[in-house]
Coordinates of C-alpha atoms and ligand atoms in Angstrom, one line a residue:
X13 CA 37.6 -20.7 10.0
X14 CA 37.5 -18.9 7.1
X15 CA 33.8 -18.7 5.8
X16 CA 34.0 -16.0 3.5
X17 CA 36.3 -17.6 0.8
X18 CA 35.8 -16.5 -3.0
X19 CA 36.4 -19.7 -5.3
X20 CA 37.0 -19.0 -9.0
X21 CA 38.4 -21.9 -11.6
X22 CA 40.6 -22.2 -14.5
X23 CA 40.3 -24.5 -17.2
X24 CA 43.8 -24.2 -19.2
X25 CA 47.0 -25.4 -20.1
X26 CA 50.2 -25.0 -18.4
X27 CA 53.1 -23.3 -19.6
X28 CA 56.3 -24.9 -18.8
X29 CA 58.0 -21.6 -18.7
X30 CA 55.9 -20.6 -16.0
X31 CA 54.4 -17.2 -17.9
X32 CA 51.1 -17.8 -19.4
X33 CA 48.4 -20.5 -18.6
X34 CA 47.4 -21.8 -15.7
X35 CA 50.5 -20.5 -13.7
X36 CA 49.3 -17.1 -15.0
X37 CA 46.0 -18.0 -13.4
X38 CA 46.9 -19.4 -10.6
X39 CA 49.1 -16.4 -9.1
X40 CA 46.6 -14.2 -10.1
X41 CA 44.2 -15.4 -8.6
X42 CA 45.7 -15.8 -5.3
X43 CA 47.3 -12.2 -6.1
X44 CA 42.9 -10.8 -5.8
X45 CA 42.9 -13.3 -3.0
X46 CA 40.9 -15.7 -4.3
X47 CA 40.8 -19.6 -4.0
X48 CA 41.9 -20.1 -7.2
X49 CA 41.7 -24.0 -8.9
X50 CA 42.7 -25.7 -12.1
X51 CA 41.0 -28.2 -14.5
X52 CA 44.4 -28.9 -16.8
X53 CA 43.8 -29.5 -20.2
X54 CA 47.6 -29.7 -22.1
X55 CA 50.6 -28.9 -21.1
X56 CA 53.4 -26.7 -23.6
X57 CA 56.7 -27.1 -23.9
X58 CA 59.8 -25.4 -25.6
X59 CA 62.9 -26.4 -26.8
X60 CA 65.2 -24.9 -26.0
X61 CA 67.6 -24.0 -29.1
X62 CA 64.9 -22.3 -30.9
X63 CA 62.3 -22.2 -28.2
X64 CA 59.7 -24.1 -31.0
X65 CA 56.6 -24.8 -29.0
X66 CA 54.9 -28.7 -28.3
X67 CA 51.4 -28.4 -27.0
X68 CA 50.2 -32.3 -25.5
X69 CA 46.7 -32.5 -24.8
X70 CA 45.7 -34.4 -21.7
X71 CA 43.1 -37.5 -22.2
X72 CA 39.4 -36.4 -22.5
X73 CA 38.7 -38.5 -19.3
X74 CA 41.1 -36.6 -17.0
X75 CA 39.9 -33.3 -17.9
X76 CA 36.6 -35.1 -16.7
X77 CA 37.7 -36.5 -13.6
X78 CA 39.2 -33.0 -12.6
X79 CA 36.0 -31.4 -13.2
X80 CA 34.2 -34.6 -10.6
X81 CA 36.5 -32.7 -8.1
X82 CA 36.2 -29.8 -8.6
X83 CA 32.2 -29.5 -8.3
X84 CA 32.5 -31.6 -5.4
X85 CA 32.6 -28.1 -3.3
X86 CA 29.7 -26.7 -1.1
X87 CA 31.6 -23.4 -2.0
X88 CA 29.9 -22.1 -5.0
X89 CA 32.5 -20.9 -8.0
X90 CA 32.0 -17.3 -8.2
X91 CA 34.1 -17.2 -11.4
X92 CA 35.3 -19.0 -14.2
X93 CA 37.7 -18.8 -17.3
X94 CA 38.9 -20.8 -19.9
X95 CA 42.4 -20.8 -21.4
X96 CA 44.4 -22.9 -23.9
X97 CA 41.7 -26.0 -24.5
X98 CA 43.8 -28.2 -26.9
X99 CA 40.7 -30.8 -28.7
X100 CA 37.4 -30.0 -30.3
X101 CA 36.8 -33.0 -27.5
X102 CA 37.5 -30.8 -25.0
X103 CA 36.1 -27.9 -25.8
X104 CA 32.8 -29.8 -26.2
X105 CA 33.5 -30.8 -22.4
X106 CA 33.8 -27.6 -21.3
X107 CA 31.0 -26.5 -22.6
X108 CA 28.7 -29.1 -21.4
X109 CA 30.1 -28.2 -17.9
X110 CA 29.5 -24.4 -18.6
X111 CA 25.7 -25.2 -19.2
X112 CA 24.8 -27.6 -16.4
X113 CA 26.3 -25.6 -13.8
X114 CA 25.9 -22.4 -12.5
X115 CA 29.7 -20.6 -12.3
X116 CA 28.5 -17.2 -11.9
X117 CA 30.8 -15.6 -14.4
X118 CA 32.4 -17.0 -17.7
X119 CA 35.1 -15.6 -19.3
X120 CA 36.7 -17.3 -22.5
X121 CA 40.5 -16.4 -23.3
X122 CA 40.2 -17.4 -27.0
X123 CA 43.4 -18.8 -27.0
X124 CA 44.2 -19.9 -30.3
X125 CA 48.4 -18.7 -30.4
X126 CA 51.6 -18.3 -27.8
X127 CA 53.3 -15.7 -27.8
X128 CA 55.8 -15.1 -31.5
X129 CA 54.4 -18.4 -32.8
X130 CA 51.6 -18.5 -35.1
X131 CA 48.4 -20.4 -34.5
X132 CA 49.2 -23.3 -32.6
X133 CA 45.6 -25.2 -32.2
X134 CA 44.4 -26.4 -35.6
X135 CA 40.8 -25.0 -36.9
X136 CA 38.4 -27.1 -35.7
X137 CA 39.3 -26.1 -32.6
X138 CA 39.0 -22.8 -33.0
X139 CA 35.6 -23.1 -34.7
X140 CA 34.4 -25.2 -31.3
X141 CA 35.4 -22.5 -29.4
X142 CA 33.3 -19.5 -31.5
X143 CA 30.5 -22.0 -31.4
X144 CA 30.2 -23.7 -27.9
X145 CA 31.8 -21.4 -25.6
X146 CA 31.0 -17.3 -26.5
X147 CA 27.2 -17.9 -26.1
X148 CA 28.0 -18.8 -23.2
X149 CA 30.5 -15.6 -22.4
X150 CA 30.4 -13.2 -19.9
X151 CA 33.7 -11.7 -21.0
X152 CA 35.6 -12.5 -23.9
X153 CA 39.0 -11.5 -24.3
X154 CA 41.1 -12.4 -27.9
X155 CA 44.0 -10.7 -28.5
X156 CA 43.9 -9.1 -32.1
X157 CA 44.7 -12.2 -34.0
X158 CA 41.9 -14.1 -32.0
X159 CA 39.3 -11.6 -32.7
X160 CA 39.5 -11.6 -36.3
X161 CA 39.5 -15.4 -36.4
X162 CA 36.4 -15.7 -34.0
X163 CA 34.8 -12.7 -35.5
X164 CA 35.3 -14.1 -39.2
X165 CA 37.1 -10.7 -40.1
X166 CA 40.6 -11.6 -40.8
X167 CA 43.0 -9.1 -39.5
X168 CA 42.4 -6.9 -37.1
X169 CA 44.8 -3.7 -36.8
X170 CA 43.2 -0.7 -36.6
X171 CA 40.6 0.6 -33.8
X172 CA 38.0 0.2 -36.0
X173 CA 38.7 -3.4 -37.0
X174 CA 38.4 -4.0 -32.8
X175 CA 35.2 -2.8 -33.1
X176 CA 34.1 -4.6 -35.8
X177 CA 35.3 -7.8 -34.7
X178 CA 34.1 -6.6 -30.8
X179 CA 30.6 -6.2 -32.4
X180 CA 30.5 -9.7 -34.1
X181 CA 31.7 -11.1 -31.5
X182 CA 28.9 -9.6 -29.0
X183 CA 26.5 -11.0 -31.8
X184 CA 28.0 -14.7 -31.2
X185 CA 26.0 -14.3 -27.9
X186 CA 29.0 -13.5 -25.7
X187 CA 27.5 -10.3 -23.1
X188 CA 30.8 -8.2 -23.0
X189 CA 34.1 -8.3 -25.3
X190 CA 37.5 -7.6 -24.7
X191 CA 40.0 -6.5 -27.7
X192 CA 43.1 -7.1 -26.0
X193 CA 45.5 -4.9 -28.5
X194 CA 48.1 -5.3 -26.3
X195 CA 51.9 -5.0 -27.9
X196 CA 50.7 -6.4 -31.6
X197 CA 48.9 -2.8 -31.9
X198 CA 51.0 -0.1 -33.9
X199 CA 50.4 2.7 -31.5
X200 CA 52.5 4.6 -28.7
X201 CA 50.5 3.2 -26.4
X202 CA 49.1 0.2 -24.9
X203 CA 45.1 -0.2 -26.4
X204 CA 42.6 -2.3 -25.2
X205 CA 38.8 -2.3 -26.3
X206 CA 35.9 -2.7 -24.0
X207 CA 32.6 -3.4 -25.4
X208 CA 29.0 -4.0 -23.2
X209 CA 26.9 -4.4 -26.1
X210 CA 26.0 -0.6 -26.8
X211 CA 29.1 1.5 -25.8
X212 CA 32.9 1.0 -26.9
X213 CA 35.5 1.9 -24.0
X214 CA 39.1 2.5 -25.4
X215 CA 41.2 1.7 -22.6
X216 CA 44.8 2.8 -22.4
X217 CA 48.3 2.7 -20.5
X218 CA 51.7 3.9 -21.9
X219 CA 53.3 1.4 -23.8
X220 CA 55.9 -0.8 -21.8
X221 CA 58.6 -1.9 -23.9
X222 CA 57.3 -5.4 -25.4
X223 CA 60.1 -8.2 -23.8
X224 CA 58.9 -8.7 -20.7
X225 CA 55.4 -9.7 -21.9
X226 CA 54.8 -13.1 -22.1
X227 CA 51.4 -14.3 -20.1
X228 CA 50.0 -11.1 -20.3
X229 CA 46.6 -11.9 -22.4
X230 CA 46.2 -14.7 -19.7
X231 CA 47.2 -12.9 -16.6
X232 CA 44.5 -10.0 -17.7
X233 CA 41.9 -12.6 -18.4
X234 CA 42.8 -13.8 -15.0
X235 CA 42.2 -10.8 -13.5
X236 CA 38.8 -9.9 -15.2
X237 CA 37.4 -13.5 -13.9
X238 CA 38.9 -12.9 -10.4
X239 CA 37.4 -9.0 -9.8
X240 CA 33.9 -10.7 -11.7
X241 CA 34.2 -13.4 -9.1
X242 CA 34.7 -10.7 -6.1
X243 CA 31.9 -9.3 -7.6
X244 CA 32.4 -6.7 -9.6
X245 CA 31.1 -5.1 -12.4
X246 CA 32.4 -6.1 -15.8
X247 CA 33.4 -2.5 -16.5
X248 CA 35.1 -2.0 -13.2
X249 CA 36.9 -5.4 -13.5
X250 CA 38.6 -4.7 -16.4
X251 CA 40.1 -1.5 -15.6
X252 CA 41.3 -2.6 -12.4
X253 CA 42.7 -5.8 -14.9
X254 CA 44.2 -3.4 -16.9
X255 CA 46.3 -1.9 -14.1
X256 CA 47.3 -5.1 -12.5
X257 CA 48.7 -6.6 -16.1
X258 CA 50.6 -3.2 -16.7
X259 CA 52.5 -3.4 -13.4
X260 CA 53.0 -7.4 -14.2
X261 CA 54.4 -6.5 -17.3
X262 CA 56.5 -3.4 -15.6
X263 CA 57.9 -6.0 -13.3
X264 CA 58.6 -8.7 -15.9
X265 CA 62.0 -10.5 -16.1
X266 CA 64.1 -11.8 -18.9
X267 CA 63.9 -15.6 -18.6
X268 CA 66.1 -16.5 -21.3
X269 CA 66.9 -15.2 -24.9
X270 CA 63.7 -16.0 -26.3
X271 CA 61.1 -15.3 -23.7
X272 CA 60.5 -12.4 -21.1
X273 CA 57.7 -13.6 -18.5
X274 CA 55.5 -11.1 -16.6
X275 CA 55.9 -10.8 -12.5
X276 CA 52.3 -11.2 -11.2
X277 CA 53.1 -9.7 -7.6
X278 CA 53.7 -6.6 -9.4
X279 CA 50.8 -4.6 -8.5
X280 CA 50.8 -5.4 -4.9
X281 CA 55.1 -4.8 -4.5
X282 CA 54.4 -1.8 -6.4
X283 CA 51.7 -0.2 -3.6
X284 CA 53.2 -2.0 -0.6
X285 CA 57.0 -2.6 -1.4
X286 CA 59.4 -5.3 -1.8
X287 CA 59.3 -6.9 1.9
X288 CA 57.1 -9.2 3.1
Ligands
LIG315 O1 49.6 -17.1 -24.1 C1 48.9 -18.1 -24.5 C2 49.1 -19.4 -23.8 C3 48.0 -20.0 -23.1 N1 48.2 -21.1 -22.4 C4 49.3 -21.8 -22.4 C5 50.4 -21.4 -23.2 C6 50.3 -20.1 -23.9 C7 51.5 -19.6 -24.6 O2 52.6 -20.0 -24.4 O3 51.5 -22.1 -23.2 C8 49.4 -23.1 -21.7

């Protein structure tokens, strides 16, 4: 018997392409070796003549009885993050659940937008999420777009407007803040801020080119909750993150015209090769 088993949970949406949400968590998880677990919350679709995207929330009490389940462990959750939420209702949940129980780590994936659509969960989402999930924050992690609406700042494009928004964000109660610049920033390479509340770390990998992408935000939010959740530091997690979502996004595939997943086993092929 195994008695030495590392449980981390994700509350998130799935993709129905299979790159970002909870898949994303999922194989990430299991990629750290983790036992990873999912409290679904919408599921996304897209068409597919013009790949528009359909986001369906699940009912309040589902999300609920998922959550029954999932507590019902004598395995403590080492690690936690949140993903694509859908309803003010179920944000409110989530945060309830944050508070009475003891998860460890919290990491809150902002997620506001998918990939080349603009904001697809209306305000008052949004607005739950800055107010009842970063207090509660270990890690934070918006992508550029998602730290200027949490932060109150508008845009964000330049280094210094990470900071800024970083900063704020810190202020919002949440311990240590991820800029994820990702592709959207105009630079040759790949920029990512790290914040702990006193020191800004710039962290940096060449740029890859930007089609094989998608999932990337979630799969490096993934990756921060499952090295927190094997116990290491904040710092340390996301650097390792950093160099397991570059080799996912090095080893990304076209899926169709519109949409170029990333390959999660990419780190571990790349050190140990192709066979099994
Ligand atoms: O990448 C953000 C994201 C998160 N969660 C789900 C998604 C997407 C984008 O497609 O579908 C479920």
């Amino acid at each position: 018997m195994n008695d030495s088993v590392i449980r981390v949970l994700t509350v998130a949406g799935s993709d129905a392409s299979g790159g970002a949400g909870m898949a994303a968590d999922m194989h990430t998880f299991e990629e750290y070796g983790t036992y990873g677990q999912v409290a679904l919350t919408t599921v996304v679709t897209m068409d597919k003549a013009q790949w528009n995207h359909h986001v369906y929330e699940l009912p309040l009490d589902l999300v609920k009885a998922q959550f029954e389940t999932i507590l019902a462990s004598d395995v403590p959750i080492k690690a936690m993050k949140t993903g694509m939420l859908g309803t003010p209702d179920i944000v409110k949940l989530v945060s309830d659940v944050i508070q009475q129980n003891d998860f460890g780590n919290v990491v809150i994936d902002p997620v506001l937008v998918c990939k080349g659509t603009d904001e697809v969960l209306n305000p008052d989402t949004a607005n739950s999420i800055r107010d009842l999930l970063l207090p509660h924050a270990t890690v934070a992690t918006p992508n550029l777009f998602e730290a200027g609406a949490m932060a109150g700042i508008g845009r964000v494009e330049s280094i210094e407007d990470m900071k800024e928004a970083a900063r704020r964000i810190h202020e919002l109660g949440t311990r240590y803040v991820v800029v994820k610049g990702g592709k959207a920033m105009v630079s040759d390479e790949a920029i990512d801020l790290f914040y702990d509340g006193s020191e800004f770390t710039i962290l940096k990998e060449k740029k890859l080119p930007s089609t094989t992408n998608h999932g990337a935000g979630c799969t490096f939010a993934a990756a921060i909750t499952a090295g927190l959740g094997l116990g290491m530091k904040p710092k340390e997690a996301v650097t390792l993150a950093k160099k397991y979502v570059t080799a996912a996004i090095r080893d990304g595939f076209s899926y169709n015209k519109f949409v170029g997943p990333v390959f999660r086993p990419g780190y571990r092929l790349e050190k140990q090769g192709r066979c099994f």
